[in-house]
Coordinates of C-alpha atoms and ligand atoms in Angstrom, one line a residue:
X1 CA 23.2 -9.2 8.5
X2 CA 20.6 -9.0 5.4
X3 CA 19.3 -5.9 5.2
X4 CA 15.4 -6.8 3.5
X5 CA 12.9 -4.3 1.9
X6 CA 9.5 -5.4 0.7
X7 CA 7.8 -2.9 -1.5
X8 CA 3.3 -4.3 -1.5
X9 CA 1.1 -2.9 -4.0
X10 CA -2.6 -3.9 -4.3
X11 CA -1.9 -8.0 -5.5
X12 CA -1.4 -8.8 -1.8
X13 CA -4.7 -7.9 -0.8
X14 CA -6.5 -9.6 -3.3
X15 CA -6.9 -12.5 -1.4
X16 CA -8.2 -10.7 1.2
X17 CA -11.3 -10.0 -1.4
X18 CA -9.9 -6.8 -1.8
X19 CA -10.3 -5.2 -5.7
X20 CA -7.1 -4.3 -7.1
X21 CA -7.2 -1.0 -9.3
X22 CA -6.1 -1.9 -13.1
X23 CA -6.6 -5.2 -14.6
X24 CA -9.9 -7.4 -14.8
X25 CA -12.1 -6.4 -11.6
X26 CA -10.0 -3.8 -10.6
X27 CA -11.2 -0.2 -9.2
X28 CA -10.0 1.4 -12.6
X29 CA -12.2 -0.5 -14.4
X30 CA -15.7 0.3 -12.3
X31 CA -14.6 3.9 -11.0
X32 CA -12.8 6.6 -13.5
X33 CA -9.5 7.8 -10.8
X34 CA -10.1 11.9 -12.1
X35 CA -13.9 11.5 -10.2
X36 CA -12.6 10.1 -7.1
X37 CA -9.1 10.1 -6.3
X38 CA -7.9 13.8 -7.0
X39 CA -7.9 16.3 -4.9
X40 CA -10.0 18.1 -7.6
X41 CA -13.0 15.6 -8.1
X42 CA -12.8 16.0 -3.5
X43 CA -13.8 20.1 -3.4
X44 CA -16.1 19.2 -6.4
X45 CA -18.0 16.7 -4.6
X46 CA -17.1 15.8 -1.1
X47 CA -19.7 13.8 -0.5
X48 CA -19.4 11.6 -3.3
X49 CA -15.6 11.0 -2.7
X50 CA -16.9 9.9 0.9
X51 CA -19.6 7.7 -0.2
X52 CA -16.7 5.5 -2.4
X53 CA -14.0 5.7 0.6
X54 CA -17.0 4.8 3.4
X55 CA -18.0 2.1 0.4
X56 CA -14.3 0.4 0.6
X57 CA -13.7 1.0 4.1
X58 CA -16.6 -1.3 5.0
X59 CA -15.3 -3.7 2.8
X60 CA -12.1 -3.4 3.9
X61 CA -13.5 -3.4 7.7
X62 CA -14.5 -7.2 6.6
X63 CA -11.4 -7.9 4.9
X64 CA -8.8 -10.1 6.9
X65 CA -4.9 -10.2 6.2
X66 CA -3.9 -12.6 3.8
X67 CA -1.6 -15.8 3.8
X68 CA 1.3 -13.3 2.3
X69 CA 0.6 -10.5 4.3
X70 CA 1.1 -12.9 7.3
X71 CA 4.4 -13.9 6.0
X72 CA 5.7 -10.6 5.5
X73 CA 5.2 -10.3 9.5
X74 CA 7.1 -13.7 10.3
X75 CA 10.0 -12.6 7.9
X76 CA 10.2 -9.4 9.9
X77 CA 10.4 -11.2 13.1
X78 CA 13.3 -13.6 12.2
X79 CA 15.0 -11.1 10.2
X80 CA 17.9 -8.5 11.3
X81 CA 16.8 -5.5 9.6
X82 CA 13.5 -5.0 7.8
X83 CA 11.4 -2.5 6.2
X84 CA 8.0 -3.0 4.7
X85 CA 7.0 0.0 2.1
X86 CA 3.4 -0.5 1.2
X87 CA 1.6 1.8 -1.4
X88 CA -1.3 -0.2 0.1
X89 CA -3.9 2.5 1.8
X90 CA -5.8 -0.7 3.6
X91 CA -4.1 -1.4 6.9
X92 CA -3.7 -4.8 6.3
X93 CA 0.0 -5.3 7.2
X94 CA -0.5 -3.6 10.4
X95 CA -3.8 -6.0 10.9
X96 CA -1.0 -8.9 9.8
X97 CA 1.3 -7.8 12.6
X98 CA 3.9 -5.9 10.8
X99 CA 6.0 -3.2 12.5
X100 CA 8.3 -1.4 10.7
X101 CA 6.0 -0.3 8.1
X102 CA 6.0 2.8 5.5
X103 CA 3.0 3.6 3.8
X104 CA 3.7 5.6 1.0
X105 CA 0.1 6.7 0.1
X106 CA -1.7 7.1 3.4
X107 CA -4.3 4.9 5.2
X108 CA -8.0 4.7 4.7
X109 CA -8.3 4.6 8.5
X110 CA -6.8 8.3 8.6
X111 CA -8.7 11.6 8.2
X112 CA -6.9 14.7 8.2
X113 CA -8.9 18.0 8.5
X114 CA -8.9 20.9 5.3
X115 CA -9.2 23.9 8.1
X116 CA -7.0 23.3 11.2
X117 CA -5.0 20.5 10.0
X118 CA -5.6 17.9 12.5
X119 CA -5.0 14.4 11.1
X120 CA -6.1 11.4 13.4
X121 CA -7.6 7.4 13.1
X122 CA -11.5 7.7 12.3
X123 CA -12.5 4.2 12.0
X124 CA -16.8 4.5 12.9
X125 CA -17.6 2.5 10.0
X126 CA -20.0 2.9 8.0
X127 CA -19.5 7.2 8.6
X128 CA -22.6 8.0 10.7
X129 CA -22.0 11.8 8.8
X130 CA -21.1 12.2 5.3
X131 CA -18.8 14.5 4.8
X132 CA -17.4 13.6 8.0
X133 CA -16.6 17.2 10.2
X134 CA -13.4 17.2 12.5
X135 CA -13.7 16.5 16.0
X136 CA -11.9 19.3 16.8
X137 CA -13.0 21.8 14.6
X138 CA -15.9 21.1 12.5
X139 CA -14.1 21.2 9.2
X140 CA -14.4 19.4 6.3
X141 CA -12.5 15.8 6.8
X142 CA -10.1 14.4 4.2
X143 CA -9.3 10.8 3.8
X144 CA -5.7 10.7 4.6
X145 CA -4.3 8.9 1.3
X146 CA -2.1 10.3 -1.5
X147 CA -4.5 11.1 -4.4
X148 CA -3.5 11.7 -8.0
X149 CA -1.7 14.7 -8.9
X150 CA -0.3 15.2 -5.2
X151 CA 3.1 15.3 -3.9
X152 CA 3.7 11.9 -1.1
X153 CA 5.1 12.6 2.0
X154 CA 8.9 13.9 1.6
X155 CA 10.0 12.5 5.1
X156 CA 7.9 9.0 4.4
X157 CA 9.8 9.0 0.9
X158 CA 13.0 10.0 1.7
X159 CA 12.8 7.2 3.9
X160 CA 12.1 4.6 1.7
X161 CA 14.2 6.0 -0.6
X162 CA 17.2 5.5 2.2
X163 CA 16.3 2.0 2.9
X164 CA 15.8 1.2 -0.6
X165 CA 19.1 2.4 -1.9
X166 CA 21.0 0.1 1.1
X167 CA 18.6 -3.3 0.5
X168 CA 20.8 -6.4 -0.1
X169 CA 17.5 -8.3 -0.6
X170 CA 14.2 -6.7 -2.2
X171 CA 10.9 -7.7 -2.5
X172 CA 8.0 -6.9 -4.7
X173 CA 4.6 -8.1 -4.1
X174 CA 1.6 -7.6 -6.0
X175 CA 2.3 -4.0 -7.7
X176 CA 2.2 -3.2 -11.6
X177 CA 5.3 -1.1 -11.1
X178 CA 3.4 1.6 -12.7
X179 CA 2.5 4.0 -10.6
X180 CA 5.8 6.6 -9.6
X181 CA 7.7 7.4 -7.3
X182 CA 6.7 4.0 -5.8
X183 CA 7.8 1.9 -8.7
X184 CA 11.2 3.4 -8.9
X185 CA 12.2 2.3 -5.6
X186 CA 13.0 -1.5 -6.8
X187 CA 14.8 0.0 -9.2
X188 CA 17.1 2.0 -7.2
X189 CA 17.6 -0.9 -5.1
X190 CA 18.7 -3.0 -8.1
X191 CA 21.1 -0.1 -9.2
X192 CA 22.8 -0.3 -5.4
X193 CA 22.9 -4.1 -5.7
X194 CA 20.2 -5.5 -3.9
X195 CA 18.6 -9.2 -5.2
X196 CA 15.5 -8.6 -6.2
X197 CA 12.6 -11.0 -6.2
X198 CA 9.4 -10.2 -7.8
X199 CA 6.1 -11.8 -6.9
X200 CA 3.3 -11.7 -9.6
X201 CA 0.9 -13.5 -11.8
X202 CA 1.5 -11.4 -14.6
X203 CA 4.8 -9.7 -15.9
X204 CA 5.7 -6.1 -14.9
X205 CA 7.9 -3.5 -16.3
X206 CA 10.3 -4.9 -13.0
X207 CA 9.9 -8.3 -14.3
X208 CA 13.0 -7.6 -16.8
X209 CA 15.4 -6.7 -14.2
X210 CA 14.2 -9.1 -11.8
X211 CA 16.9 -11.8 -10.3
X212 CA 13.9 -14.3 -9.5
X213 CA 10.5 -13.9 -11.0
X214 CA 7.8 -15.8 -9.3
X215 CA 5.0 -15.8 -11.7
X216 CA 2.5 -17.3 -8.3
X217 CA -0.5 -15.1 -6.4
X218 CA 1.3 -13.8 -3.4
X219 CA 0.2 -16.1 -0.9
X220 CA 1.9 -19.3 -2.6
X221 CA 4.8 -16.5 -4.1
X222 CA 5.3 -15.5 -0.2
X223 CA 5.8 -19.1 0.8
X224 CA 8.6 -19.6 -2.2
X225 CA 10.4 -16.2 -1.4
X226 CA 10.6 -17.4 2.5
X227 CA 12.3 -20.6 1.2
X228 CA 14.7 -18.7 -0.6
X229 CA 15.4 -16.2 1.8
X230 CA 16.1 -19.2 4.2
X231 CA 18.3 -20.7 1.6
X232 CA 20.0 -17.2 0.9
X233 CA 20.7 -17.1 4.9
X234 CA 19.0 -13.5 4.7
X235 CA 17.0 -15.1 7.8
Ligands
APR1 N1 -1.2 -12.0 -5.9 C1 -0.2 -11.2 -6.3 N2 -0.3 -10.2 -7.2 C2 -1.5 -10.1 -7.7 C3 -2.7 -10.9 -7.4 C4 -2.5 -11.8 -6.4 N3 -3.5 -12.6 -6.0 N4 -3.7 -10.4 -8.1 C5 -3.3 -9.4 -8.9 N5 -2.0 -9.2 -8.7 C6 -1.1 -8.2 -9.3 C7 -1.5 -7.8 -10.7 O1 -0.9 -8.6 -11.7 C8 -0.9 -6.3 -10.7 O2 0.4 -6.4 -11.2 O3 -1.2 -7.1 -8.5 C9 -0.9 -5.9 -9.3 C10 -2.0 -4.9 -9.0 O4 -1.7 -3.7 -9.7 P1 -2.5 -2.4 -9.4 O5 -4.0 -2.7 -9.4 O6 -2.0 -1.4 -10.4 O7 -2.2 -1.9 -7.9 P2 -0.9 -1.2 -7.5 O8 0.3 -1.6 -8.2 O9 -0.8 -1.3 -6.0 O10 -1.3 0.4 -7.8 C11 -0.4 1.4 -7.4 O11 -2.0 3.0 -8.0 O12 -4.2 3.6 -8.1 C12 -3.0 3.9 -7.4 O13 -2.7 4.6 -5.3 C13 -3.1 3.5 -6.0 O14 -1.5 2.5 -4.5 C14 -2.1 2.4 -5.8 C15 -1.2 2.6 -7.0

């Protein structure tokens, strides 16, 4: 029985028309991070922050899974054991159907509230109210994703940690491996003897550890790593 980890980053939604942060296009390029994805440049301008979340959320709303992210969920049905980390805030591998899902960095469907805590699925889009107050308490709403700076789940990472470190077979899709802890969970993998396959156009600092690189987007890498996995008998 294979046990098989996928770690996503933003490459898999790109052909979903989704922007990925660094590179040419990406988020990093229009948007500086420390103005809108800090916790910081939030209680500085609130409404602001909302305006670019409400911005990609409506993009995002007209976004539809990928080829890739639609192979992910067939892998997970004909496999024995499967765990898809994502650092991915868009939903998209839920939209995909995939199941056994961690997102390390939150969703951009999520709010959770500054005063009494409450976190729940707001998903009016575009926000009739910006700031967006709790329906509970009237407090100032939060989107629900891991900014810069802040500390990710524990339980969500010691989780992917734990499936990580027992992987016979990972995956890594669409992520410039630069961004910890996220980045050092194919790494860990590697060290506890998992194969892993990368998927990406361009190299990554994984790239040199890599046992199969697939230098593809992910839509045609997702169709070689199936083959393989078939060949492998890991499904
Ligand atoms: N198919 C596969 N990979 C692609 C494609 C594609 N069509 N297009 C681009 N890529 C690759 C790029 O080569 C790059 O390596 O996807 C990667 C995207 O890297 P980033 O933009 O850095 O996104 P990601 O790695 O997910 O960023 C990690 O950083 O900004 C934070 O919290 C945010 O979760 C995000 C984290």
């Amino acid at each position: 029985m294979s046990r098989i980890v996928v770690l996503t980053g933003a490459g898999i939604s790109a052909e979903s028309g989704i922007p990925t942060f660094r590179g040419k296009g990406g988020l990093w390029e229009k948007f500086r991070p420390e103005e809108l994805a800090t916790p910081e440049a939030f209680m500085r301008d609130p409404r602001l922050v909302w305006r670019w979340y409400d911005e990609r959320r409506q993009m995002i709303k007209r976004a539809r899974p990928s080829e890739a992210h639609r192979i992910l969920a067939r892998i997970e049905q004909e496999a024995e054991h499967f765990v898809l980390i994502t650092q991915n805030v868009d939903g998209l591998h839920q939209e995909a159907g995939s199941r056994n899902i961690i997102e390390l960095h939150g969703n951009i469907w999520r709010v959770r509230c500054l005063s009494c805590g409450q976190r729940y699925y707001l998903e009016e889009t575009p926000l009739r109210e910006i700031p967006p107050r709790c329906h509970f308490c009237g407090g100032l709403l939060r989107p629900d994703v891991v900014w810069f700076g802040e500390m990710l789940d524990p339980d969500v990472l010691e989780r992917a940690f734990y499936e990580s470190e027992r992987a016979d077979v990972f995956i890594v899709v669409g992520t410039s491996a630069v961004v910890y802890p996220a980045a050092h969970l194919p790494v860990v993998a590697k060290q506890h003897g998992a194969f892993l396959i990368e998927v990406n156009p361009e190299d990554t600092p994984l790239s040199e550890i890599a046992d199969v690189i697939i230098r593809e987007k992910a839509g045609t890498g997702m169709k070689r790593v199936y083959e393989i996995l078939k060949e492998r008998g890991d499904i």
